[in-house]
PDB file of N, CA and C in Angstrom:
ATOM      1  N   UNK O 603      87.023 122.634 105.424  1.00  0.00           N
ATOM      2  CA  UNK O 603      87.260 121.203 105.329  1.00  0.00           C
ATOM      3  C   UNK O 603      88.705 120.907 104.938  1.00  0.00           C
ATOM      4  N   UNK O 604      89.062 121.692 103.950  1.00  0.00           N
ATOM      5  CA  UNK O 604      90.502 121.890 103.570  1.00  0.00           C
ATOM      6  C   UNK O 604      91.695 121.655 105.006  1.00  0.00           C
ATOM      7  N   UNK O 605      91.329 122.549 106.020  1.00  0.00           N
ATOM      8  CA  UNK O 605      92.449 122.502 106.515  1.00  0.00           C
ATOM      9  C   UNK O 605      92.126 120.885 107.933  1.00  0.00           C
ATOM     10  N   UNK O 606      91.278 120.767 108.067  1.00  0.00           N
ATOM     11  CA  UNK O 606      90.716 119.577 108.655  1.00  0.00           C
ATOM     12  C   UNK O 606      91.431 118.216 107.690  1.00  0.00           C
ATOM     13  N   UNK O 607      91.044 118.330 106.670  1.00  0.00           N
ATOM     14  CA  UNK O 607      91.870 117.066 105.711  1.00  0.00           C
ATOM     15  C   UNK O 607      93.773 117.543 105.840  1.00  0.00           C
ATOM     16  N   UNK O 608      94.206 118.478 105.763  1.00  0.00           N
ATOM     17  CA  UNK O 608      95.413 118.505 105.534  1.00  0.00           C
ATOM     18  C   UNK O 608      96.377 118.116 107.158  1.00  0.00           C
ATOM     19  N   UNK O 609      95.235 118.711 108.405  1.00  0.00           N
ATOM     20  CA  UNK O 609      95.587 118.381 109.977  1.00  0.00           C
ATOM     21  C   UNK O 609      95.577 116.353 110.118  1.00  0.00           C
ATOM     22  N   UNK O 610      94.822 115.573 109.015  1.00  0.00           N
ATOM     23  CA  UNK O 610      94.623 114.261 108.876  1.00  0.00           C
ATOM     24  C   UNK O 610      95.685 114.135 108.321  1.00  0.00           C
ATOM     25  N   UNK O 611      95.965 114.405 107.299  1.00  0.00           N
ATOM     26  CA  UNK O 611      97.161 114.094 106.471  1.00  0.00           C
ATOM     27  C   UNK O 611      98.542 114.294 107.128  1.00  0.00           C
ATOM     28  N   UNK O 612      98.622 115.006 108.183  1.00  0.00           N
ATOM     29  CA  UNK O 612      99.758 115.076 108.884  1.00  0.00           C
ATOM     30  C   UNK O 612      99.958 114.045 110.179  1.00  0.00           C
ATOM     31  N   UNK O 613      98.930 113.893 110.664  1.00  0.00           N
ATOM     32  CA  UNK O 613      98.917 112.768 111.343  1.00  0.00           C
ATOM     33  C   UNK O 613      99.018 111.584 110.808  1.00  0.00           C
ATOM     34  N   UNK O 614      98.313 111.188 109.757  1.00  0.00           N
ATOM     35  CA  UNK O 614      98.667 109.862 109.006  1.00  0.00           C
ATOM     36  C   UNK O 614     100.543 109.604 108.846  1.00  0.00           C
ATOM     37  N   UNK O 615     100.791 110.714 108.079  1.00  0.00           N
ATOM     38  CA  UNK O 615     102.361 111.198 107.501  1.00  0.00           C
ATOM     39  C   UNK O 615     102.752 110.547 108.951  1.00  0.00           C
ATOM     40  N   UNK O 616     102.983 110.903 109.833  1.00  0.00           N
ATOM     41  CA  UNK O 616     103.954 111.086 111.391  1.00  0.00           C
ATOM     42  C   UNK O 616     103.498 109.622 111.492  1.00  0.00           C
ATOM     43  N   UNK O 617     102.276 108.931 111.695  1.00  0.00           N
ATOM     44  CA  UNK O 617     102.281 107.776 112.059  1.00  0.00           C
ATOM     45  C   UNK O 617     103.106 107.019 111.031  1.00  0.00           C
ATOM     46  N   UNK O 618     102.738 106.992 109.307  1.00  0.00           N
ATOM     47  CA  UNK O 618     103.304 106.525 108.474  1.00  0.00           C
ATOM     48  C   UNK O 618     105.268 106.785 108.918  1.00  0.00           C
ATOM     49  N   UNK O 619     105.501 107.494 109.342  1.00  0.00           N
ATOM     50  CA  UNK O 619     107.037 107.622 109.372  1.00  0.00           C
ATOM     51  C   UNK O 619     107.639 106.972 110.626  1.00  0.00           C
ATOM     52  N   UNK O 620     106.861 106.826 111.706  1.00  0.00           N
ATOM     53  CA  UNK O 620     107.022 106.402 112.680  1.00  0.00           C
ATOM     54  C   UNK O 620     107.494 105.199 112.635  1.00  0.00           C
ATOM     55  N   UNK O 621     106.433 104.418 111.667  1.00  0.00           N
ATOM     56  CA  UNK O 621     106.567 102.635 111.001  1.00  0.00           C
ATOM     57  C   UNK O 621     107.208 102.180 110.252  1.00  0.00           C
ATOM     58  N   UNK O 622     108.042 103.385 109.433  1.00  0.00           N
ATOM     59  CA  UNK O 622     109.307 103.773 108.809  1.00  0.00           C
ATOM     60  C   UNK O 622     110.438 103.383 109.401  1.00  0.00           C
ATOM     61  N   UNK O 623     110.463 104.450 110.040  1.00  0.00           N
ATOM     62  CA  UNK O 623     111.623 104.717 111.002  1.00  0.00           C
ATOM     63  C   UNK O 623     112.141 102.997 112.045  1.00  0.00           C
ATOM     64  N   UNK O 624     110.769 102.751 112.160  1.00  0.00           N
ATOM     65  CA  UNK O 624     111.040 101.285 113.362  1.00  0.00           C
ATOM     66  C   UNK O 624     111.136 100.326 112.748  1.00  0.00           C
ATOM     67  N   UNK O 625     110.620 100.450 111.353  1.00  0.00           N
ATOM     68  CA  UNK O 625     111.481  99.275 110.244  1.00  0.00           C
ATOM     69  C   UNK O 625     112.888  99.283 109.873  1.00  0.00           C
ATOM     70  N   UNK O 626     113.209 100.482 109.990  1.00  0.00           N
ATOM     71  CA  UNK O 626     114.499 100.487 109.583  1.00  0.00           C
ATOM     72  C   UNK O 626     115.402 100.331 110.717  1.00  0.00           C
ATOM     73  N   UNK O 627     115.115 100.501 111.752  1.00  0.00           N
ATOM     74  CA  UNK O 627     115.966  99.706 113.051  1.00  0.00           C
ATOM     75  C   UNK O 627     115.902  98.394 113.448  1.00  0.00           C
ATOM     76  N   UNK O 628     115.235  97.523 112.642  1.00  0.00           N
ATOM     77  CA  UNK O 628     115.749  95.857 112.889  1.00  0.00           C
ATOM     78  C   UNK O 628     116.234  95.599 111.526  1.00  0.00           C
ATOM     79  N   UNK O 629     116.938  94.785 111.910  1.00  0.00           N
ATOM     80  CA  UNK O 629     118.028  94.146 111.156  1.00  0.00           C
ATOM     81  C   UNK O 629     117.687  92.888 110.101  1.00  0.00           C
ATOM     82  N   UNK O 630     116.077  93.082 110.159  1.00  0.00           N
ATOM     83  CA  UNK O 630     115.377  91.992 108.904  1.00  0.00           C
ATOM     84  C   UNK O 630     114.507  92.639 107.841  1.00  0.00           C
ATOM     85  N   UNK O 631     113.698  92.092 107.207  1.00  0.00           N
ATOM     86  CA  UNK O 631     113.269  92.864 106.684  1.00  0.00           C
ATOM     87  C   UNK O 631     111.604  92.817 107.496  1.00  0.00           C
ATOM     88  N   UNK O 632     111.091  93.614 107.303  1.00  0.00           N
ATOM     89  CA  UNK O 632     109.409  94.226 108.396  1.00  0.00           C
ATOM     90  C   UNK O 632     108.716  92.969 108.315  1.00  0.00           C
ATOM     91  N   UNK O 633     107.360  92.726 109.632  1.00  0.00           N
ATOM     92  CA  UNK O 633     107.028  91.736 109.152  1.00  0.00           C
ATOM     93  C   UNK O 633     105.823  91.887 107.966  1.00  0.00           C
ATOM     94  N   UNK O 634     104.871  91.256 107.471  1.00  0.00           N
ATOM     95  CA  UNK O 634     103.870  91.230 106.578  1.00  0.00           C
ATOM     96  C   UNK O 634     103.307  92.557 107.383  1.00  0.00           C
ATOM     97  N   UNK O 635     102.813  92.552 108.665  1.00  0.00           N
ATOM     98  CA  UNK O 635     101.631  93.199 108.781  1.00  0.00           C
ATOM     99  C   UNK O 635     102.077  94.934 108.789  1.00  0.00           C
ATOM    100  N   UNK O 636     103.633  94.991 109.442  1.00  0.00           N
ATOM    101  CA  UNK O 636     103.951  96.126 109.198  1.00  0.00           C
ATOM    102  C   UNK O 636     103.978  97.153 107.969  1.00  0.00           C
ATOM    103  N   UNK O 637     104.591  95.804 106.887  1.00  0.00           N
ATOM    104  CA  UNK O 637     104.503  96.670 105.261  1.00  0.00           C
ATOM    105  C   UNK O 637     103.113  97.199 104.888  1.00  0.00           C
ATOM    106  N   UNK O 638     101.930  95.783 105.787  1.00  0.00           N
ATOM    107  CA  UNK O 638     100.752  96.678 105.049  1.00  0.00           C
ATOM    108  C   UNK O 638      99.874  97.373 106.225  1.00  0.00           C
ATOM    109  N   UNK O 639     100.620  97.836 106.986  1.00  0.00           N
ATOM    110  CA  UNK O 639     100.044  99.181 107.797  1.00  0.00           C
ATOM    111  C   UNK O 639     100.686 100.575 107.036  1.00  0.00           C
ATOM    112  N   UNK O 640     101.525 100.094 106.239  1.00  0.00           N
ATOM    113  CA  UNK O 640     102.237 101.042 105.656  1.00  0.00           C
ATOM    114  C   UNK O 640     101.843 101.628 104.171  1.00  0.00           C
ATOM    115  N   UNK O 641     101.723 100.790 103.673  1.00  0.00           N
ATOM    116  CA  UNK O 641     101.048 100.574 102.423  1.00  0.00           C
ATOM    117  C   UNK O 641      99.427 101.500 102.572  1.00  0.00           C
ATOM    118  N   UNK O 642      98.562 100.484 103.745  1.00  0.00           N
ATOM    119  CA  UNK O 642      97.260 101.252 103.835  1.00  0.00           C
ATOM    120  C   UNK O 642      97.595 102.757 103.893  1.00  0.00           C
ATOM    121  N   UNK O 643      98.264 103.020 104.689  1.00  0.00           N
ATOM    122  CA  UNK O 643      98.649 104.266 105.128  1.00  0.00           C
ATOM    123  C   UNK O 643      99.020 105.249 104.015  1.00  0.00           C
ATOM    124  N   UNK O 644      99.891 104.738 103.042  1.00  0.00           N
ATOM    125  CA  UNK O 644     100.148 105.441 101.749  1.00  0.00           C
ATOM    126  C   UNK O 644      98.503 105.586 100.999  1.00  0.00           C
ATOM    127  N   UNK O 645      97.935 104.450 100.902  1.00  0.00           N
ATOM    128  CA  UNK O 645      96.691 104.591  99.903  1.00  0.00           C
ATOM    129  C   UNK O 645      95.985 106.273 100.848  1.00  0.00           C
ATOM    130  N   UNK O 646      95.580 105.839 101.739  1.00  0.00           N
ATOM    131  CA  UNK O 646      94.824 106.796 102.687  1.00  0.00           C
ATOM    132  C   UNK O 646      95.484 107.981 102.610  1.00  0.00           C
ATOM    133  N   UNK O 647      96.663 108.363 102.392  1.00  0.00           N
ATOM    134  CA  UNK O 647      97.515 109.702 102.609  1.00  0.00           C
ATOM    135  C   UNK O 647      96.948 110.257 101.042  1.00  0.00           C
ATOM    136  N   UNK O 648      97.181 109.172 100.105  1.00  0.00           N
ATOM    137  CA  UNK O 648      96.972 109.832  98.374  1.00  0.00           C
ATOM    138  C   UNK O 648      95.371 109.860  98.452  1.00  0.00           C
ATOM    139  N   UNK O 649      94.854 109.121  99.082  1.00  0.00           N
ATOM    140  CA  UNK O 649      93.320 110.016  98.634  1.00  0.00           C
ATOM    141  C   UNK O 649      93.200 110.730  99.955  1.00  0.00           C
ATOM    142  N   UNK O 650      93.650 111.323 100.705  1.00  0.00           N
ATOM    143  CA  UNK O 650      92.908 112.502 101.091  1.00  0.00           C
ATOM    144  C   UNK O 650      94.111 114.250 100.437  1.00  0.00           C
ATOM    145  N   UNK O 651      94.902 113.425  99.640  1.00  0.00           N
ATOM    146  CA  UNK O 651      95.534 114.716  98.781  1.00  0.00           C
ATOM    147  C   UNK O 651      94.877 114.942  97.312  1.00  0.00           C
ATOM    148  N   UNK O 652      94.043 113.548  97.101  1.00  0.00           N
ATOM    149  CA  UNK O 652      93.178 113.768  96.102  1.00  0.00           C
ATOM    150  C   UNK O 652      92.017 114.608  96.595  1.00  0.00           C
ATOM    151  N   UNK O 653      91.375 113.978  97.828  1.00  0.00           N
ATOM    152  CA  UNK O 653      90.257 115.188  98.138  1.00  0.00           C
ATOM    153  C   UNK O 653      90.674 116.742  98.314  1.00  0.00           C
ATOM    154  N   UNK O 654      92.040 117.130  98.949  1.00  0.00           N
ATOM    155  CA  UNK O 654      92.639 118.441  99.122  1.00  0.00           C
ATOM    156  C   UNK O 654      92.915 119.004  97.863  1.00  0.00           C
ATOM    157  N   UNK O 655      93.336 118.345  96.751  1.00  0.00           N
ATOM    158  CA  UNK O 655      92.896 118.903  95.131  1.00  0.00           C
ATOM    159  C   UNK O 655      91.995 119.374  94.520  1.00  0.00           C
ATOM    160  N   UNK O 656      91.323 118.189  95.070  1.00  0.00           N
ATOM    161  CA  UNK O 656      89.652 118.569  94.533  1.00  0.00           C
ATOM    162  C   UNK O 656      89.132 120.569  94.838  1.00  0.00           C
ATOM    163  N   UNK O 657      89.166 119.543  96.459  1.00  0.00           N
ATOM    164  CA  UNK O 657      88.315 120.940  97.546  1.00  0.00           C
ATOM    165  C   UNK O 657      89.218 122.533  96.601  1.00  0.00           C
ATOM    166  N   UNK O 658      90.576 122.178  96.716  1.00  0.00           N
ATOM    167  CA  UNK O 658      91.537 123.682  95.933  1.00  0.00           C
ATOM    168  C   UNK O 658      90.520 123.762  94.674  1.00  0.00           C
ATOM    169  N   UNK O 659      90.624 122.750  93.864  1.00  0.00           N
ATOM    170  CA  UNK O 659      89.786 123.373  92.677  1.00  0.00           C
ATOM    171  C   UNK O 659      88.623 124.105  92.928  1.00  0.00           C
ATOM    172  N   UNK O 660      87.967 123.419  93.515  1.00  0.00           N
ATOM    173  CA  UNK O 660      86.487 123.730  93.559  1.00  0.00           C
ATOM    174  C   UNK O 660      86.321 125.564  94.357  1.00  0.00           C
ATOM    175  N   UNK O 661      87.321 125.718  95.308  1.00  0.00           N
ATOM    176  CA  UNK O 661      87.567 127.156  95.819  1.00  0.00           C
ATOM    177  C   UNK O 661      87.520 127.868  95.093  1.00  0.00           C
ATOM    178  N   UNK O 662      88.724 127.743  93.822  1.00  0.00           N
ATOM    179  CA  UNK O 662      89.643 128.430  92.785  1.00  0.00           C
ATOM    180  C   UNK O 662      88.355 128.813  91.896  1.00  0.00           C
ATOM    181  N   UNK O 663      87.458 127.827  91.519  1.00  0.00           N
ATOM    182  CA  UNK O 663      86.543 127.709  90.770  1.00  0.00           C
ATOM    183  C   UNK O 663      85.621 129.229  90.819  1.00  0.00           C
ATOM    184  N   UNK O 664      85.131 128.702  92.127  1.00  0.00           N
ATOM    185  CA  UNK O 664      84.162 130.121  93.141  1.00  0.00           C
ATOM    186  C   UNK O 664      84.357 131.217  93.261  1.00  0.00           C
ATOM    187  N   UNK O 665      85.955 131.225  93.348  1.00  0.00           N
ATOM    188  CA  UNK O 665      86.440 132.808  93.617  1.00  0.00           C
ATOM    189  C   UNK O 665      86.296 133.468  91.872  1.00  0.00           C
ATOM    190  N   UNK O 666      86.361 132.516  90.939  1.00  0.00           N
ATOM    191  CA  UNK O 666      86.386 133.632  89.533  1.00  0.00           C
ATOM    192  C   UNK O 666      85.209 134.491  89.148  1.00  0.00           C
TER     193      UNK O 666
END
């Protein structure tokens, strides 16, 4: 599951940078909906690095 969440997390990342990147090529500031495609995108990136914590613990746990 580990590496299934971390293959998500990289896709989120690339989209998240993508919306980055195309904000920072106009010359205003983003509109509303862009900041919060961006924003969602951050929440969603930190909890599935919270679930990839977890899942590490819970491995780490098993193997002792």
């Amino acid at each position: 599951m580990t590496s299934k969440l971390e293959t998500l997390r990289s896709r989120l990342l690339a989209v998240q940078r993508e919306l980055l990147a195309a904000a920072a090529e106009v010359n205003a500031v983003p509109s509303d909906k862009a900041l919060q495609k961006i924003a969602n995108l951050e929440i969603a990136i930190g909890a599935i690095e919270s679930m990839i914590d977890d899942e590490t613990k819970v491995q780490q746990v098993s193997t002792i």
